[in-house]
Short mmCIF file of C-alpha atoms and ligand atoms in Angstrom, two decimals:
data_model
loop_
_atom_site.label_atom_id
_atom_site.label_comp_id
_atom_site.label_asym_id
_atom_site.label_seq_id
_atom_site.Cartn_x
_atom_site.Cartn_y
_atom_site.Cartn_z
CA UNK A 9 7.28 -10.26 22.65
CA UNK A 10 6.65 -13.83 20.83
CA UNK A 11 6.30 -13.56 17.38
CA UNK A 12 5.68 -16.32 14.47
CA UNK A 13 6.50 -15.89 10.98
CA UNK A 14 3.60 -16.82 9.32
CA UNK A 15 3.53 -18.10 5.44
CA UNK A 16 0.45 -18.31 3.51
CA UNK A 17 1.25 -20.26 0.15
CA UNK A 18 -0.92 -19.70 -2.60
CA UNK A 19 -1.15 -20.85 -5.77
CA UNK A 20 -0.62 -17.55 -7.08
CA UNK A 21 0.47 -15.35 -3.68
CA UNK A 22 2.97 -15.63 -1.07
CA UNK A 23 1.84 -14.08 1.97
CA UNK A 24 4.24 -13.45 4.82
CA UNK A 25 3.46 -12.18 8.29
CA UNK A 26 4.73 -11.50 11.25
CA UNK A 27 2.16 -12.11 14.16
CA UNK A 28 1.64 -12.11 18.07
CA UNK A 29 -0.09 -14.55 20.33
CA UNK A 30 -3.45 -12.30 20.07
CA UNK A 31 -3.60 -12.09 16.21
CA UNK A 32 -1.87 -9.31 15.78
CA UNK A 33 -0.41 -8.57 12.30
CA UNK A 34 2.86 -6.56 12.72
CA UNK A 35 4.34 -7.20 9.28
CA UNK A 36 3.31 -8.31 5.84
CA UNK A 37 4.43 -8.96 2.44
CA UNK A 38 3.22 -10.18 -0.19
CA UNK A 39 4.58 -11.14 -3.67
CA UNK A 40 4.29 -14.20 -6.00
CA UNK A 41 4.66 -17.28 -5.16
CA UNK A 42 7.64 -18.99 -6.90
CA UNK A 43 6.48 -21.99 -9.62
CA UNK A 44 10.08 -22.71 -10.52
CA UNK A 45 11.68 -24.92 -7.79
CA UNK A 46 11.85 -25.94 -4.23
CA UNK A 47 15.43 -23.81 -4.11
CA UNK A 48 13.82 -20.88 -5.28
CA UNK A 49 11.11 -20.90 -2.77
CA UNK A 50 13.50 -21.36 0.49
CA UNK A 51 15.74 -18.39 -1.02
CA UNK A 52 12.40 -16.56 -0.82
CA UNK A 53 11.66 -17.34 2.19
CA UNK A 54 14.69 -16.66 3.05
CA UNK A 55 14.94 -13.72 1.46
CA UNK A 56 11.37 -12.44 3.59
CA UNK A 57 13.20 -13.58 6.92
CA UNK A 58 15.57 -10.97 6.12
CA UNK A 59 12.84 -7.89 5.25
CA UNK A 60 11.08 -9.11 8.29
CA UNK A 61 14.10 -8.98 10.56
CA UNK A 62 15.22 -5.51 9.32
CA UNK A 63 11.99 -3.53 10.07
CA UNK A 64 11.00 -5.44 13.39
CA UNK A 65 13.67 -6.72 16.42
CA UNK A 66 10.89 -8.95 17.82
CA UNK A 67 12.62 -12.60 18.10
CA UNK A 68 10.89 -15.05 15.91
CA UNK A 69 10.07 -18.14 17.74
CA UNK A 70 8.99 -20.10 14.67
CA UNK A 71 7.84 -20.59 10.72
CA UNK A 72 4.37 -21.75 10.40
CA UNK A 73 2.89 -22.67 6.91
CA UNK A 74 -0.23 -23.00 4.95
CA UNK A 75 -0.20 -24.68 2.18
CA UNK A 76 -2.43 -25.71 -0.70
CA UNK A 77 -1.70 -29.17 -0.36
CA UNK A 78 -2.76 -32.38 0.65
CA UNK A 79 -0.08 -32.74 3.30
CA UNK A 80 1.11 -34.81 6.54
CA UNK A 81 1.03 -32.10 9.47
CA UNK A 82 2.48 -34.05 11.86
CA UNK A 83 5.64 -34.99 9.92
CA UNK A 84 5.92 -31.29 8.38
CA UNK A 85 5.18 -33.57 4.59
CA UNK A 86 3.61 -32.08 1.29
CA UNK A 87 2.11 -35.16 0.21
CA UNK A 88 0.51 -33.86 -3.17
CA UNK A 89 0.16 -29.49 -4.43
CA UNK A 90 -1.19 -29.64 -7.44
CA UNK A 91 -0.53 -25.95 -8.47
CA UNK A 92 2.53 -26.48 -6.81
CA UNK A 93 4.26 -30.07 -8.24
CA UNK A 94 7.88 -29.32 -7.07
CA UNK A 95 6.25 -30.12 -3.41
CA UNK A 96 5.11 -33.24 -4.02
CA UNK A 97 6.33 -35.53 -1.14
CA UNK A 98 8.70 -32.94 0.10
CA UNK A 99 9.52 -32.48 3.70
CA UNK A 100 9.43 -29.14 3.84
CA UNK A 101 9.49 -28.55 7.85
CA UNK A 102 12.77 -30.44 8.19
CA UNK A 103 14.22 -28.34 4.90
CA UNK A 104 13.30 -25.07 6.09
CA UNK A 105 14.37 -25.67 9.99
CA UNK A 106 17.41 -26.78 8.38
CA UNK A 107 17.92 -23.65 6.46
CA UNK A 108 16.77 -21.03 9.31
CA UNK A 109 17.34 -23.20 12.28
CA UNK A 110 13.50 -22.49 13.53
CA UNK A 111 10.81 -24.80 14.69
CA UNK A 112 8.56 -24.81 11.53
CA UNK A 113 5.02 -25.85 11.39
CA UNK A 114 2.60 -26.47 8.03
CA UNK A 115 -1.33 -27.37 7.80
CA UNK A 116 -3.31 -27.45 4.72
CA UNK A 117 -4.80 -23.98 3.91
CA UNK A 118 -8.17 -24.62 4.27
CA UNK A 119 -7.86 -25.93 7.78
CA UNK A 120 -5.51 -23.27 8.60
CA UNK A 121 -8.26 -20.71 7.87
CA UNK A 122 -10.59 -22.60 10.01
CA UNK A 123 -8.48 -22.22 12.50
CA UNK A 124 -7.59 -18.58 12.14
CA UNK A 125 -11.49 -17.92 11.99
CA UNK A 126 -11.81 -20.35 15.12
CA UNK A 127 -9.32 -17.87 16.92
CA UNK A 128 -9.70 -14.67 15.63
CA UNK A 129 -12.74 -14.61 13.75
CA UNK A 130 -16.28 -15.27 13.07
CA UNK A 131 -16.14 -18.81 14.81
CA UNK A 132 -14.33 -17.52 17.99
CA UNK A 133 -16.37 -19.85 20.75
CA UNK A 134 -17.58 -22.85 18.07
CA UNK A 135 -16.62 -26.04 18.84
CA UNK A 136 -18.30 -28.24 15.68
CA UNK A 137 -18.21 -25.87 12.67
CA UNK A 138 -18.01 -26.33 8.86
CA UNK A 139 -15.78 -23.92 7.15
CA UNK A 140 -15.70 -23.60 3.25
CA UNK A 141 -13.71 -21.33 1.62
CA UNK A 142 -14.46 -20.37 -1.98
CA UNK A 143 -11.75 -18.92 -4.05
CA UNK A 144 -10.74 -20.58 -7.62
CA UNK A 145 -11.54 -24.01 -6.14
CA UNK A 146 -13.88 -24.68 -3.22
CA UNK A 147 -12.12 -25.82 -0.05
CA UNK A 148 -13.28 -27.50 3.42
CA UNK A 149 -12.50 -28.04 7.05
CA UNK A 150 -14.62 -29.86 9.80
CA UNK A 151 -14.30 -28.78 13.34
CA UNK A 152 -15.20 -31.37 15.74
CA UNK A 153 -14.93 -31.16 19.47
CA UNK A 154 -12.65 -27.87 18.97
CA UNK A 155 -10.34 -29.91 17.20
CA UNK A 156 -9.74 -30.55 13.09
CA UNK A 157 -11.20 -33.78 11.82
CA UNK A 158 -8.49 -34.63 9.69
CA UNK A 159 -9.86 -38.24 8.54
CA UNK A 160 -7.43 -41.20 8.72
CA UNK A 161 -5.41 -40.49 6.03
CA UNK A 162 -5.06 -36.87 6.58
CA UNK A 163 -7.63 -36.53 3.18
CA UNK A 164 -11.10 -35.19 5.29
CA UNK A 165 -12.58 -32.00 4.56
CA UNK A 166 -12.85 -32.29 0.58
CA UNK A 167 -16.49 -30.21 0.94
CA UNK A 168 -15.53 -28.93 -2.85
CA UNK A 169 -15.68 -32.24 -4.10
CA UNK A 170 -19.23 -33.27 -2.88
CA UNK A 171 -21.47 -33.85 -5.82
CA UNK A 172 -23.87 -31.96 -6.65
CA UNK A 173 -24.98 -32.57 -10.26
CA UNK A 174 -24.36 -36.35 -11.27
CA UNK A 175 -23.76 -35.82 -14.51
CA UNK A 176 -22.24 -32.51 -14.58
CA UNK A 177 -19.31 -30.48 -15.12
CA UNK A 178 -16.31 -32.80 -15.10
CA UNK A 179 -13.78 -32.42 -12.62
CA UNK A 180 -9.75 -31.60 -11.94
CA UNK A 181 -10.21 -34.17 -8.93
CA UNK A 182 -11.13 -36.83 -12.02
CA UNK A 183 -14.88 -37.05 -10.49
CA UNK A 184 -17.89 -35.15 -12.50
CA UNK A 185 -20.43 -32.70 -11.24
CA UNK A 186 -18.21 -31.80 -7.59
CA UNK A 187 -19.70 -28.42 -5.89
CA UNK A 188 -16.45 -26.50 -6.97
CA UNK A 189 -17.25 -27.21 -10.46
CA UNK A 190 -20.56 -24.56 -9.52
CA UNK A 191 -19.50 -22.39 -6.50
CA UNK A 192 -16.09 -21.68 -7.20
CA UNK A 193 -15.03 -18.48 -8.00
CA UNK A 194 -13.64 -20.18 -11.26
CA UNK A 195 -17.34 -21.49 -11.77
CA UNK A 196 -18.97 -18.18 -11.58
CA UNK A 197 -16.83 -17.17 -14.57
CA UNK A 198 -17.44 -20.22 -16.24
CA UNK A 199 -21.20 -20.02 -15.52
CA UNK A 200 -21.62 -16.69 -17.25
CA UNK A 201 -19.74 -17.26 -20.17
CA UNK A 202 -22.41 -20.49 -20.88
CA UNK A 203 -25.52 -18.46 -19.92
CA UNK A 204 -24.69 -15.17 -21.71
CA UNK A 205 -25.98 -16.32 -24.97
CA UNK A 206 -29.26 -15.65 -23.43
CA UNK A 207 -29.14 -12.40 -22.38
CA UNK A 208 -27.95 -9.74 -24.98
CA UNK A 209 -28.56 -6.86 -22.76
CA UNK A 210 -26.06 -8.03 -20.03
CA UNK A 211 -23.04 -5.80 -19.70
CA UNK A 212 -21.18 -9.08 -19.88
CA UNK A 213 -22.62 -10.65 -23.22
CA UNK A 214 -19.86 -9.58 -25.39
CA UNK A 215 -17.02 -9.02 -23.02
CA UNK A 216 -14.21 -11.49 -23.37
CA UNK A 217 -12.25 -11.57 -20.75
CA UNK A 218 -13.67 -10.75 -17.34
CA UNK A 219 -13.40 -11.86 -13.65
CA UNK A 220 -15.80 -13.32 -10.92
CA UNK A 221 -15.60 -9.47 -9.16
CA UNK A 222 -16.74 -8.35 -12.35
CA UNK A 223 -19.66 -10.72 -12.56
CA UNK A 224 -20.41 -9.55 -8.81
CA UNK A 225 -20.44 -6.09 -9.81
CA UNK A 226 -22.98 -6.60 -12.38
CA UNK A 227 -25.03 -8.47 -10.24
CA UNK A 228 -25.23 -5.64 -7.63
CA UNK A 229 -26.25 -3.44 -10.46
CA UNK A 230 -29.19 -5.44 -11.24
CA UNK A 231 -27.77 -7.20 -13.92
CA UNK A 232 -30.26 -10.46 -14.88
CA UNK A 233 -26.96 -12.19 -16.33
CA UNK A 234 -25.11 -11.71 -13.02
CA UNK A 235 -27.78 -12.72 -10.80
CA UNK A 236 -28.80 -15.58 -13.02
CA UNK A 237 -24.91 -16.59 -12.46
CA UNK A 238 -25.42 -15.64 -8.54
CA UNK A 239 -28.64 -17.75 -7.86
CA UNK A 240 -27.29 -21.24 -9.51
CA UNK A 241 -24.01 -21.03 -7.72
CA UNK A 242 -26.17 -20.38 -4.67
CA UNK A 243 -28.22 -22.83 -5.36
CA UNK A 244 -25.92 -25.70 -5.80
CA UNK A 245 -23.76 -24.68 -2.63
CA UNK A 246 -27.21 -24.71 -1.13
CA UNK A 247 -27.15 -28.78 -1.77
CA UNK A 248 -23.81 -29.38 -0.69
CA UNK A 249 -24.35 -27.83 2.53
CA UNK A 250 -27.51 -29.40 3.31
CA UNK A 251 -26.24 -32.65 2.88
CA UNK A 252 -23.07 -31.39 5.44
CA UNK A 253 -25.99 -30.00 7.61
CA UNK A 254 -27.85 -33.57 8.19
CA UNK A 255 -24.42 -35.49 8.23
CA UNK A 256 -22.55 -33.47 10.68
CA UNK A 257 -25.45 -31.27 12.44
CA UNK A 258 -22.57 -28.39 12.55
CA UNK A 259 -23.52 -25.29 15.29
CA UNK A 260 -22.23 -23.29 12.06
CA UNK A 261 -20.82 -22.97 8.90
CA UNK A 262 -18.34 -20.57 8.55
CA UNK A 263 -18.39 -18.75 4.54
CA UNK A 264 -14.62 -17.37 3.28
CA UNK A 265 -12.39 -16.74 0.70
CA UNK A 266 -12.51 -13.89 -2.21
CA UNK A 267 -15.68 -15.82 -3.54
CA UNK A 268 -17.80 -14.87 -0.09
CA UNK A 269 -17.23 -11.49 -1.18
CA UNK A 270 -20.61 -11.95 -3.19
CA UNK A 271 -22.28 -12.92 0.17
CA UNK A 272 -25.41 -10.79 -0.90
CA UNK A 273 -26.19 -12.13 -3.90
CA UNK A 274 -26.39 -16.04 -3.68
CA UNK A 275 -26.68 -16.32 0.22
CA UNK A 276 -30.30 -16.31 0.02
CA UNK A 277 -30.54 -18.71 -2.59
CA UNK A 278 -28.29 -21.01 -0.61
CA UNK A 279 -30.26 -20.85 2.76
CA UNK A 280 -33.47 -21.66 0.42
CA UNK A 281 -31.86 -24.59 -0.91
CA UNK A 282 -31.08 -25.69 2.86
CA UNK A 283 -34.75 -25.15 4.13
CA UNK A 284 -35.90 -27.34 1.39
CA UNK A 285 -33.16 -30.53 1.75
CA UNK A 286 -32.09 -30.60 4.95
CA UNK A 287 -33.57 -31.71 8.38
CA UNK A 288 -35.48 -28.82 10.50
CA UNK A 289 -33.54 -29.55 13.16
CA UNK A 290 -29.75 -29.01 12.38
CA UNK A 291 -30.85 -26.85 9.78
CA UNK A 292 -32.05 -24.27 12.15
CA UNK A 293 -28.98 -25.06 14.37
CA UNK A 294 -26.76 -24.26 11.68
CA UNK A 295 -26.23 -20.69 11.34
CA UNK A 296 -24.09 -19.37 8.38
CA UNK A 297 -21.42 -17.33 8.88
CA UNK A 298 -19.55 -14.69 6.83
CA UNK A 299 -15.68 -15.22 7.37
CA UNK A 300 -14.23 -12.27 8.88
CA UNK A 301 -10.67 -12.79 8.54
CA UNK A 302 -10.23 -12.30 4.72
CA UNK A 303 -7.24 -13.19 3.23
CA UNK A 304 -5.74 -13.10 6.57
CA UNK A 305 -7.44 -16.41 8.18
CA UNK A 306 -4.43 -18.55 6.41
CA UNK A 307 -1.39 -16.89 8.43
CA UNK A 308 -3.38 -16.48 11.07
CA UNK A 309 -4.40 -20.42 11.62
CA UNK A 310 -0.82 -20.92 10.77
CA UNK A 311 0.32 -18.82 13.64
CA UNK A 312 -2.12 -20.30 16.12
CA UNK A 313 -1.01 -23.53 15.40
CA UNK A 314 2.61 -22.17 15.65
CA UNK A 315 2.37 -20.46 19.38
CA UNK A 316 0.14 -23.94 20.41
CA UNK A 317 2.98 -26.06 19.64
CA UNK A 318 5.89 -24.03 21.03
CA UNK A 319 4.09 -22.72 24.38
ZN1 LIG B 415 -13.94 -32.84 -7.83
#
């Protein structure tokens, strides 16, 4: 059987799998992802090689990466992680084939899940899609003609960095207002904190420390906070995608990542917010998707891309 040892590298979580051809997941790991070095994250990897090869004797054909990075695909190149800085500009196809004397692959995380979802999941048979996956920060990939539109530069796909609010929120991407600053998973928690002021009987008004879940919770409990929090962040993805909608007139756009979780309380807001800006036209073409992949689309993509190279 050809399998592909798939690595999905978060910020926080480092996801290994083992997968076949057809998507199969035959062995996983997870634990966290190393912040100290570059050496510390090949002994890991190396170290997952190992755990892999001792509970399957499938032969691994290759190491295929996704990576939270701007990067260079083609020449296996982190160009610039910024959770991860000890990748900047490192070649880190040519280190680890080195190391484990595989063929190694890497693609940018966002794109990877596009292309897990494009094989596997909810966008199996698009060829022009829009996939968005909202998690701390909002990412993006464009699928044109069934392949990637990676831009010149490598750069395209930055849907979380769209403006939405000209004079908004600043941003880590040293812009102001960008649609991650509002539809992030990040952003919902920031959102309620701002708003709570004006709703003493929320169960979060007084809480100090709580997560996005939490806020989605509360919404589907009829909480006015939460769904306050629910219909703005709806609302403003709403804007971005409308804009994506008349620019790109997409077949679909494809919803993932923990954030998408909350599907049922801003999704209607969102679609409102398209009716209203976009063109009838590729509005009505667009259809949005829920991901269906989870956390799996990343290692997935990755091992696509894998078993397209090699066979
Ligand atoms: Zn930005």
């Amino acid at each position: 059987m050809k399998v592909v040892f798939a690595l999905d590298l978060g910020g926080t979580n480092l996801r290994a799998c083992l997968v076949d051809s057809e998507g199969n997941i035959l062995w996983r790991k997870r634990t966290e992802t190393p912040r100290a070095s570059l050496e510390v994250l090949v002994d890991r990897v190396g170290f997952l090689l190992k755990e892999c090869n001792q509970h399957n004797n499938c032969e691994i054909k290759a190491i295929s990466i996704a990576a939270p990075a701007a990067l260079n695909a083609e020449k296996g190149m982190i160009l610039k992680a910024p959770n991860l800085p000890y990748l900047d500009g490192v070649k880190i196809c040519e280190i680890l084939e080195d190391s484990f004397k595989l063929p190694c692959f890497l693609e940018n995380d966002a794109n990877a899940a596009a292309i897990g979802e494009q094989a596997f999941g909810a966008a199996v048979g698009k060829e022009a899609f829009i996939m968005i996956t909202i998690g701390t920060g909002v990412g993006g990939a464009i699928f044109v003609r069934n392949e990637i539109w990676r831009g010149l530069d490598g750069t395209a796909g930055e849907i979380g960095h769209i403006c939405v609010e000209p004079l908004g929120v600043p941003c880590g991407c040293g812009s102001r207002g960008c649609l991650e600053q509002y539809a992030s998973t990040s952003a919902v928690v920031r959102m309620t904190k701002e708003m709570r002021f004006k709703y003493p009987e929320s169960r979060l008004h007084s809480r100090l420390v709580f997560s996005s879940k939490e806020v989605y919770e509360a919404a589907v409990g009829a909480d006015e906070l939460a769904l306050k929090v629910f219909e703005k962040m709806g609302f403003y993805l709403g804007i971005g995608l409308a804009s994506l909608i008349n620019v790109l007139n997409p077949e679909a756009i494809v919803i993932g990542g923990g954030g998408s979780n909350a599907w049922d309380v801003f999704i209607s807001h969102t679609r409102e917010q398209i009716q209203k800006r976009a063109y009838n036209e590729p509005a009505e073409r667009a259809t949005l998707l829920k991901a269906t992949l989870g956390d799996d689309a990343g290692v997935l993509g990755a091992a696509r891309i894998a078993f397209e190279e090699l066979f």
